[in-house]
């Protein structure tokens, strides 16, 4: 159960960091930096998850959100 909670916290950190990066991206030159920052954080967070969680993340987040919406 602790692992699941930790994974959830990691997910929230990634989400907050991504949102922060999106806000930072309004400042032009930071756009690319923010994007790379968000991607790196997401990859790091995904890599640190236990294997079952990582597979779940792949299943849930593997598809393009835009394609999923249609």
PDB file of C-alpha atoms in Angstrom:
ATOM      1  CA  UNK A   1       0.000   0.000   0.000  1.00  0.00           C
ATOM      2  CA  UNK A   2       2.907   2.348   0.728  1.00  0.00           C
ATOM      3  CA  UNK A   3       4.240   1.846  -2.792  1.00  0.00           C
ATOM      4  CA  UNK A   4       0.894   2.852  -4.277  1.00  0.00           C
ATOM      5  CA  UNK A   5       0.817   5.992  -2.137  1.00  0.00           C
ATOM      6  CA  UNK A   6       4.368   6.845  -3.157  1.00  0.00           C
ATOM      7  CA  UNK A   7       3.480   6.337  -6.816  1.00  0.00           C
ATOM      8  CA  UNK A   8       0.485   8.620  -6.349  1.00  0.00           C
ATOM      9  CA  UNK A   9       2.668  11.314  -4.812  1.00  0.00           C
ATOM     10  CA  UNK A  10       5.101  10.982  -7.713  1.00  0.00           C
ATOM     11  CA  UNK A  11       2.181  11.384 -10.110  1.00  0.00           C
ATOM     12  CA  UNK A  12       1.056  14.565  -8.358  1.00  0.00           C
ATOM     13  CA  UNK A  13       4.599  15.970  -8.427  1.00  0.00           C
ATOM     14  CA  UNK A  14       4.784  15.277 -12.162  1.00  0.00           C
ATOM     15  CA  UNK A  15       1.378  16.892 -12.694  1.00  0.00           C
ATOM     16  CA  UNK A  16       2.302  20.004 -10.698  1.00  0.00           C
ATOM     17  CA  UNK A  17       5.659  20.268 -12.471  1.00  0.00           C
ATOM     18  CA  UNK A  18       3.982  19.909 -15.873  1.00  0.00           C
ATOM     19  CA  UNK A  19       1.429  22.601 -15.035  1.00  0.00           C
ATOM     20  CA  UNK A  20       4.244  24.864 -13.816  1.00  0.00           C
ATOM     21  CA  UNK A  21       6.132  24.222 -17.047  1.00  0.00           C
ATOM     22  CA  UNK A  22       3.026  25.161 -19.055  1.00  0.00           C
ATOM     23  CA  UNK A  23       2.735  28.446 -17.150  1.00  0.00           C
ATOM     24  CA  UNK A  24       6.448  29.121 -17.648  1.00  0.00           C
ATOM     25  CA  UNK A  25       6.083  28.404 -21.363  1.00  0.00           C
ATOM     26  CA  UNK A  26       4.283  31.744 -21.847  1.00  0.00           C
ATOM     27  CA  UNK A  27       7.677  33.443 -21.596  1.00  0.00           C
ATOM     28  CA  UNK A  28       8.889  32.433 -25.068  1.00  0.00           C
ATOM     29  CA  UNK A  29      12.489  31.393 -24.496  1.00  0.00           C
ATOM     30  CA  UNK A  30      11.451  29.199 -21.559  1.00  0.00           C
ATOM     31  CA  UNK A  31       8.931  27.317 -23.702  1.00  0.00           C
ATOM     32  CA  UNK A  32      11.394  24.694 -24.943  1.00  0.00           C
ATOM     33  CA  UNK A  33      13.057  24.486 -21.527  1.00  0.00           C
ATOM     34  CA  UNK A  34       9.692  23.989 -19.842  1.00  0.00           C
ATOM     35  CA  UNK A  35       8.710  21.301 -22.319  1.00  0.00           C
ATOM     36  CA  UNK A  36      11.980  19.408 -21.856  1.00  0.00           C
ATOM     37  CA  UNK A  37      11.666  19.851 -18.080  1.00  0.00           C
ATOM     38  CA  UNK A  38       8.151  18.369 -18.095  1.00  0.00           C
ATOM     39  CA  UNK A  39       9.154  15.459 -20.343  1.00  0.00           C
ATOM     40  CA  UNK A  40      12.246  14.685 -18.255  1.00  0.00           C
ATOM     41  CA  UNK A  41      10.209  14.803 -15.053  1.00  0.00           C
ATOM     42  CA  UNK A  42       7.561  12.527 -16.543  1.00  0.00           C
ATOM     43  CA  UNK A  43      10.176  10.029 -17.749  1.00  0.00           C
ATOM     44  CA  UNK A  44      11.971  10.119 -14.397  1.00  0.00           C
ATOM     45  CA  UNK A  45       8.712   9.629 -12.513  1.00  0.00           C
ATOM     46  CA  UNK A  46       7.648   6.771 -14.783  1.00  0.00           C
ATOM     47  CA  UNK A  47      11.044   5.087 -14.475  1.00  0.00           C
ATOM     48  CA  UNK A  48      10.935   5.189 -10.668  1.00  0.00           C
ATOM     49  CA  UNK A  49       7.519   3.532 -10.463  1.00  0.00           C
ATOM     50  CA  UNK A  50       7.368  -0.176  -9.580  1.00  0.00           C
ATOM     51  CA  UNK A  51       7.015  -2.406 -12.652  1.00  0.00           C
ATOM     52  CA  UNK A  52       3.213  -3.011 -12.407  1.00  0.00           C
ATOM     53  CA  UNK A  53       2.606   0.719 -11.975  1.00  0.00           C
ATOM     54  CA  UNK A  54       4.866   1.470 -14.919  1.00  0.00           C
ATOM     55  CA  UNK A  55       2.869  -0.905 -17.118  1.00  0.00           C
ATOM     56  CA  UNK A  56      -0.356   0.738 -15.951  1.00  0.00           C
ATOM     57  CA  UNK A  57       1.069   4.151 -16.812  1.00  0.00           C
ATOM     58  CA  UNK A  58       1.960   2.888 -20.270  1.00  0.00           C
ATOM     59  CA  UNK A  59      -1.582   1.584 -20.790  1.00  0.00           C
ATOM     60  CA  UNK A  60      -3.272   4.724 -19.427  1.00  0.00           C
ATOM     61  CA  UNK A  61      -0.891   7.394 -20.691  1.00  0.00           C
ATOM     62  CA  UNK A  62       0.575   5.659 -23.719  1.00  0.00           C
ATOM     63  CA  UNK A  63      -2.042   6.898 -26.165  1.00  0.00           C
ATOM     64  CA  UNK A  64      -2.096  10.430 -27.501  1.00  0.00           C
ATOM     65  CA  UNK A  65      -4.662  12.324 -25.367  1.00  0.00           C
ATOM     66  CA  UNK A  66      -5.998  14.068 -28.489  1.00  0.00           C
ATOM     67  CA  UNK A  67      -6.635  10.739 -30.209  1.00  0.00           C
ATOM     68  CA  UNK A  68      -8.335   9.424 -27.068  1.00  0.00           C
ATOM     69  CA  UNK A  69     -10.669  12.434 -27.036  1.00  0.00           C
ATOM     70  CA  UNK A  70     -11.950  11.802 -30.566  1.00  0.00           C
TER      71      UNK A  70
END
